[in-house]
Amino acid sequence: MAKRNFQIYRGTKESGELAYYETDVSEGMVVLDVIHKIQAEQANDLALRWNCKAGKCGSCSVEINGKPKLSCMTRMNEYADDETITVTPMKTFPLIRDLVTDVSWNYEQNKKIKPVKLAKESKTAKGYVMYQKDVDRVQEFRKCIECYLCQNVCHVLRDHGQEENFVGPRFMIRVASLEMHPLDVEDRLPELKNEFGSGMCNITRCCTDVCPEHINITDNGIIPMKERVVDRFYDPVTIIGRKIFGPKKKKLPPIDLD
Amino acid sequence: MLDISEIRTVEHDVLVVGAGGAGLSAAIEASSHGLSTGIVMKSLLGKAHTVMAEGGMAAALANVDSRDHWKIHFRDTMRGGKFLNVWRMAELHSKLAPERVRLLEEWGAVFDRTKKGLINQRNFGGHRYPRLAHVGDRTGLEMIRTLQDHGIHQGIETYMECTALDLVKNEKGEVCGIVCMWRESGSFIIFKAKSIIFATGGGGKGWEVTSNSWEYTGDGYALAYEAGAELMDLEFNQFHPTGMIWPLSVKGILVTESVRGEGGILLNSEGTRFMFNYVPERFKDETADTEEEAARWLAGDPNARRPPELLTRDVVARAINEEVKAGRGSKHGGAYLNIATQRSAEDIKKKLPSMYHQFKVLAELDITKEPMEVGPTCHYFMGGIKVDANTTMSSVPGLFACGECAAGMHGANRLGGNSLSDLLVFGYLSGKNAAEYAAKKGSHDSLDEDQVRKIIRNATDILNRESGANPYLLHETLETNMQEHVGIIRSKENLEKGIDALEKMKADYQTVKAKGASQFNPGWHEALAMRNLLITAEAVARAALQREESRGAHTRSDFPGEQDEWLNYNIVSKKGADGNMSLSKTERLKPDPEMERIAKSTIEDLEKEIAQEQGKVGAE
Ligand code: SF4
Ligand code: SF4
Ligand code: FES
């Protein structure tokens, strides 16, 4: 057991301040454990979100000493023994109270994305046919736990308030996971370029740095999507090709079930 | 007097409570009938407990082993449930699971693939063949995200961070509404609905060591109970054999059964692979008896029998418990689970990425190099709201239940992987039947204002009291009590002590007090949940006292072994006329003879029969 100092933001959008707490911390504790302890012993009405306590649900996102993190996966021994730990809510989203923010904007972005549409030709009596190598990349994006830490850190949203014009990294990879799905035959590139604002991202990679699932958001997701937009809308060769041959068809994986 | 007309009232044909795999499946199905559908959830959309399920969903797709068939899945399920499952539910589940899993793929789920490009399936405890469709060890996330992303385009209204308080009934005793509370603002919202589906999960938060999150406070059981519904089989709550035990702050967090499915072995402090000493008679013929045979099985030899680590969860949990009691426990009082010696580091990272990550971060341990330390953790309720097997309607008209909060499908013990498939199958059936029921009903009933007022008063009294019991402390007392007296091994003496303590806590609860205002007040939420946890805990303890035998997840040290006589009964609890919990020993429905024959066939006969049906005979 060791005494540790904490500062936690208490209050609402209108008024609030960092409150100081001193509490005992034992071996193996993560920041979320300590916040819970403070809540149970000193601040019964401290508001925070959490569910799984194991980095699987993406509920417990906060900023710890200014860094966006999952509080359930941040060990106390990452910090020096005498360091005061400051926990504040995610800055990009409107504050509700204490550590809880209004993330509903994210849910609105998701609704704008056209759902998956699989090629009927690939359907067999045993289900759809696609191979592991075709889905590896898509599965990487589907690891996303919707913690919104990447949304929180992206300067386009955080500093420039462009939430009307850019869906943010989380939904860029959601689009990528559909566009790169080996059997998906929907077309989302026009809205990706326009409403979703793929051009707004200037590849700073801050989103990738904070992703607790280690998804390579920028290099594997956003950049290939930007390239597809460029190919489609700005490359004269493909534009002419499309006029003559019609839209490019996806090459579906072969079926060989015997 | 409280003016009800000032509270927002919303109408839906079908209202679903709970947005995990079952609730979302139900809402999607109900809205596909063209009905106005709403879904209320305590957390944000996509955060429900389903997200934590790791291993996979069981369905006899036969993609990996072509010998698999719904009949074998059904037989495995009945045997795993010690034949106490509601026969018809286990039948529907094994028959419908494959098509529901394939539908999930149609809706965008991206499962791991076989070489042929089909949904891959893995081995799991109690399943004869590789049967669990999976995505690494994050299958639950895949399920919930798929249902969420599909669901948002179906015109379903979502109500997030909204807690259900109690049901409202009409003068005929049918459910016609529910009063809820917004967690954020503390204000109330009233729903009128023609049918209501509970998909509220379990109640593991009553135990000290649990894999369950704060949401698991038995809300569905308690609300249904208060509305007069019957609960069944509550004595069967599953302790998952492998929860983390160290460091203390993560105690209880789940270590997926896939670790054993992928070959992980259990060792005691002496380095003995002790599961070989705990093979029950019923499973002797189908379990390897040497390490050499178990190794051949892992290497893919179709003639080798399964390693004993893959016995059903009740057996493994008790075995670990025994080893610890005998002084052969691991450093922190559990068992060692080792995958490092069984698989390459690369394989482990590929097949069990989130376990690798979880131990690395939370325990600073590299599972590709060192063994994990694990012990039993309260995980799942087999029992719950008693429902009709075909319609999933409870004993209160208009109230349906599916998923973990419904009883019957899993009998005395659930097989791993049968939960996610249960959510898909029974979520769908609930959605369908609740929609049909609502469509027949015509117009909404007007809600009885006295009932609504009483529900709201019960909630606000907790804030308005001058002083009283602290809800956090009350919760702690409950957890210690359940862990100690209503744990993995039970006895009359302990259960009676547990029940006495519960009676005292119920009295304390009458004066529970939350400090602060109604806005996002966790202390108040905790106090509201405590009522539900206490009802749940009492139902478990009283049922456990009544069932004088050991079966599946329910173990009585004073009544060892299964008693044939008890196989004929379920224990049903209900709120009595005097307001106290009343229990009855209720005779079970007779099985369909054909189903009984299948479940009781030898595996050889059943496989022969299936091969014949499929015209494969002679092909061997
Ligand atoms: S790489 Fe793009 S999306 Fe990511 S943080 Fe930078 S600007 Fe935002
Ligand atoms: S991409 Fe990563 S950081 Fe962004 S929401 Fe998903 S898990 Fe969180
Ligand atoms: S509580 Fe689920 S990710 Fe932290």
PDB file of N, CA, C and O in Angstrom, chain A residues 7 18 20 41 43 59 66 94 99 113 119 127 140 143 146 167 184 204 208 224-225 232 236 238 242 249:
ATOM      1  N   GLN A   7      -5.825  14.010  -9.004  1.00  0.00           N
ATOM      2  CA  GLN A   7      -6.695  15.155  -9.266  1.00  0.00           C
ATOM      3  C   GLN A   7      -7.708  14.683 -10.294  1.00  0.00           C
ATOM      4  O   GLN A   7      -7.325  14.140 -11.331  1.00  0.00           O
ATOM      5  N   LEU A  18     -10.633  20.875 -10.758  1.00  0.00           N
ATOM      6  CA  LEU A  18      -9.923  19.656 -10.398  1.00  0.00           C
ATOM      7  C   LEU A  18     -10.034  19.476  -8.891  1.00  0.00           C
ATOM      8  O   LEU A  18      -9.715  20.387  -8.134  1.00  0.00           O
ATOM      9  N   TYR A  20      -8.883  17.378  -5.481  1.00  0.00           N
ATOM     10  CA  TYR A  20      -7.734  16.587  -5.010  1.00  0.00           C
ATOM     11  C   TYR A  20      -8.184  15.430  -4.143  1.00  0.00           C
ATOM     12  O   TYR A  20      -9.072  15.573  -3.311  1.00  0.00           O
ATOM     13  N   GLU A  41     -15.111   5.554  -1.432  1.00  0.00           N
ATOM     14  CA  GLU A  41     -14.723   6.030  -0.102  1.00  0.00           C
ATOM     15  C   GLU A  41     -14.900   7.531   0.107  1.00  0.00           C
ATOM     16  O   GLU A  41     -15.171   7.973   1.209  1.00  0.00           O
ATOM     17  N   ALA A  43     -16.094   9.955  -2.720  1.00  0.00           N
ATOM     18  CA  ALA A  43     -16.900  10.759  -3.654  1.00  0.00           C
ATOM     19  C   ALA A  43     -17.974   9.888  -4.292  1.00  0.00           C
ATOM     20  O   ALA A  43     -17.929   9.574  -5.477  1.00  0.00           O
ATOM     21  N   SER A  59     -15.468   1.748 -22.852  1.00  0.00           N
ATOM     22  CA  SER A  59     -16.318   2.704 -22.129  1.00  0.00           C
ATOM     23  C   SER A  59     -15.525   3.700 -21.305  1.00  0.00           C
ATOM     24  O   SER A  59     -16.021   4.779 -21.011  1.00  0.00           O
ATOM     25  N   GLY A  66      -3.175  14.280 -19.332  1.00  0.00           N
ATOM     26  CA  GLY A  66      -3.279  14.876 -20.660  1.00  0.00           C
ATOM     27  C   GLY A  66      -3.269  13.884 -21.810  1.00  0.00           C
ATOM     28  O   GLY A  66      -3.522  14.257 -22.952  1.00  0.00           O
ATOM     29  N   PRO A  94     -18.788  17.093 -25.788  1.00  0.00           N
ATOM     30  CA  PRO A  94     -19.418  17.933 -24.757  1.00  0.00           C
ATOM     31  C   PRO A  94     -19.457  17.203 -23.418  1.00  0.00           C
ATOM     32  O   PRO A  94     -19.806  16.021 -23.356  1.00  0.00           O
ATOM     33  N   LEU A  99     -16.352  12.781 -15.354  1.00  0.00           N
ATOM     34  CA  LEU A  99     -15.557  12.161 -16.417  1.00  0.00           C
ATOM     35  C   LEU A  99     -16.417  11.667 -17.578  1.00  0.00           C
ATOM     36  O   LEU A  99     -15.939  10.992 -18.486  1.00  0.00           O
ATOM     37  N   ILE A 113     -23.278   5.735 -42.675  1.00  0.00           N
ATOM     38  CA  ILE A 113     -22.521   4.794 -43.515  1.00  0.00           C
ATOM     39  C   ILE A 113     -23.437   3.690 -44.027  1.00  0.00           C
ATOM     40  O   ILE A 113     -24.141   3.045 -43.245  1.00  0.00           O
ATOM     41  N   ALA A 119     -21.986  -9.870 -52.144  1.00  0.00           N
ATOM     42  CA  ALA A 119     -22.233 -10.400 -53.492  1.00  0.00           C
ATOM     43  C   ALA A 119     -22.968 -11.729 -53.399  1.00  0.00           C
ATOM     44  O   ALA A 119     -22.485 -12.670 -52.769  1.00  0.00           O
ATOM     45  N   GLY A 127     -22.802 -21.132 -46.606  1.00  0.00           N
ATOM     46  CA  GLY A 127     -22.461 -19.763 -46.241  1.00  0.00           C
ATOM     47  C   GLY A 127     -21.610 -19.108 -47.320  1.00  0.00           C
ATOM     48  O   GLY A 127     -21.398 -19.676 -48.389  1.00  0.00           O
ATOM     49  N   GLU A 140      -8.691  -6.542 -38.816  1.00  0.00           N
ATOM     50  CA  GLU A 140      -7.919  -5.565 -38.032  1.00  0.00           C
ATOM     51  C   GLU A 140      -8.821  -4.373 -37.676  1.00  0.00           C
ATOM     52  O   GLU A 140      -8.877  -3.946 -36.528  1.00  0.00           O
ATOM     53  N   LYS A 143     -11.555  -4.933 -34.986  1.00  0.00           N
ATOM     54  CA  LYS A 143     -11.152  -5.025 -33.582  1.00  0.00           C
ATOM     55  C   LYS A 143     -11.566  -3.789 -32.798  1.00  0.00           C
ATOM     56  O   LYS A 143     -11.486  -3.756 -31.571  1.00  0.00           O
ATOM     57  N   GLU A 146     -14.684   0.981 -30.188  1.00  0.00           N
ATOM     58  CA  GLU A 146     -15.420   2.251 -30.112  1.00  0.00           C
ATOM     59  C   GLU A 146     -15.170   2.991 -28.804  1.00  0.00           C
ATOM     60  O   GLU A 146     -16.110   3.421 -28.124  1.00  0.00           O
ATOM     61  N   VAL A 167     -15.943  12.709 -40.536  1.00  0.00           N
ATOM     62  CA  VAL A 167     -16.485  11.674 -39.640  1.00  0.00           C
ATOM     63  C   VAL A 167     -15.469  11.212 -38.612  1.00  0.00           C
ATOM     64  O   VAL A 167     -15.821  10.553 -37.641  1.00  0.00           O
ATOM     65  N   ASP A 184     -18.107  -7.308 -50.355  1.00  0.00           N
ATOM     66  CA  ASP A 184     -19.033  -6.173 -50.332  1.00  0.00           C
ATOM     67  C   ASP A 184     -19.115  -5.514 -51.710  1.00  0.00           C
ATOM     68  O   ASP A 184     -18.096  -5.265 -52.350  1.00  0.00           O
ATOM     69  N   THR A 204      -1.529  12.952 -39.697  1.00  0.00           N
ATOM     70  CA  THR A 204      -0.619  13.216 -38.578  1.00  0.00           C
ATOM     71  C   THR A 204      -0.367  11.955 -37.753  1.00  0.00           C
ATOM     72  O   THR A 204       0.554  11.910 -36.949  1.00  0.00           O
ATOM     73  N   THR A 208      -3.678   6.827 -34.673  1.00  0.00           N
ATOM     74  CA  THR A 208      -3.037   5.516 -34.586  1.00  0.00           C
ATOM     75  C   THR A 208      -2.263   5.388 -33.274  1.00  0.00           C
ATOM     76  O   THR A 208      -2.293   4.340 -32.626  1.00  0.00           O
ATOM     77  N   PRO A 224      -5.209   4.165 -47.690  1.00  0.00           N
ATOM     78  CA  PRO A 224      -5.803   3.453 -48.846  1.00  0.00           C
ATOM     79  C   PRO A 224      -7.162   4.027 -49.267  1.00  0.00           C
ATOM     80  O   PRO A 224      -7.469   4.058 -50.456  1.00  0.00           O
ATOM     81  N   MET A 225      -7.942   4.507 -48.315  1.00  0.00           N
ATOM     82  CA  MET A 225      -9.244   5.092 -48.682  1.00  0.00           C
ATOM     83  C   MET A 225      -9.045   6.401 -49.444  1.00  0.00           C
ATOM     84  O   MET A 225      -9.731   6.683 -50.421  1.00  0.00           O
ATOM     85  N   ARG A 232     -10.523   7.390 -58.155  1.00  0.00           N
ATOM     86  CA  ARG A 232     -11.862   7.472 -58.714  1.00  0.00           C
ATOM     87  C   ARG A 232     -12.175   8.864 -59.271  1.00  0.00           C
ATOM     88  O   ARG A 232     -12.718   9.016 -60.344  1.00  0.00           O
ATOM     89  N   PRO A 236      -7.420  10.809 -64.467  1.00  0.00           N
ATOM     90  CA  PRO A 236      -8.107  10.834 -65.772  1.00  0.00           C
ATOM     91  C   PRO A 236      -8.219   9.449 -66.403  1.00  0.00           C
ATOM     92  O   PRO A 236      -9.240   9.131 -67.020  1.00  0.00           O
ATOM     93  N   THR A 238      -8.556   6.398 -65.050  1.00  0.00           N
ATOM     94  CA  THR A 238      -9.665   5.587 -64.531  1.00  0.00           C
ATOM     95  C   THR A 238     -11.017   6.241 -64.826  1.00  0.00           C
ATOM     96  O   THR A 238     -12.015   5.559 -65.024  1.00  0.00           O
ATOM     97  N   ARG A 242     -13.799   4.202 -66.745  1.00  0.00           N
ATOM     98  CA  ARG A 242     -15.100   3.921 -66.164  1.00  0.00           C
ATOM     99  C   ARG A 242     -16.215   4.339 -67.114  1.00  0.00           C
ATOM    100  O   ARG A 242     -17.263   3.700 -67.201  1.00  0.00           O
ATOM    101  N   LYS A 249     -15.781  -3.794 -61.408  1.00  0.00           N
ATOM    102  CA  LYS A 249     -16.386  -4.854 -60.581  1.00  0.00           C
ATOM    103  C   LYS A 249     -15.338  -5.467 -59.668  1.00  0.00           C
ATOM    104  O   LYS A 249     -14.183  -5.573 -60.037  1.00  0.00           O
TER     105      LYS A 249
END
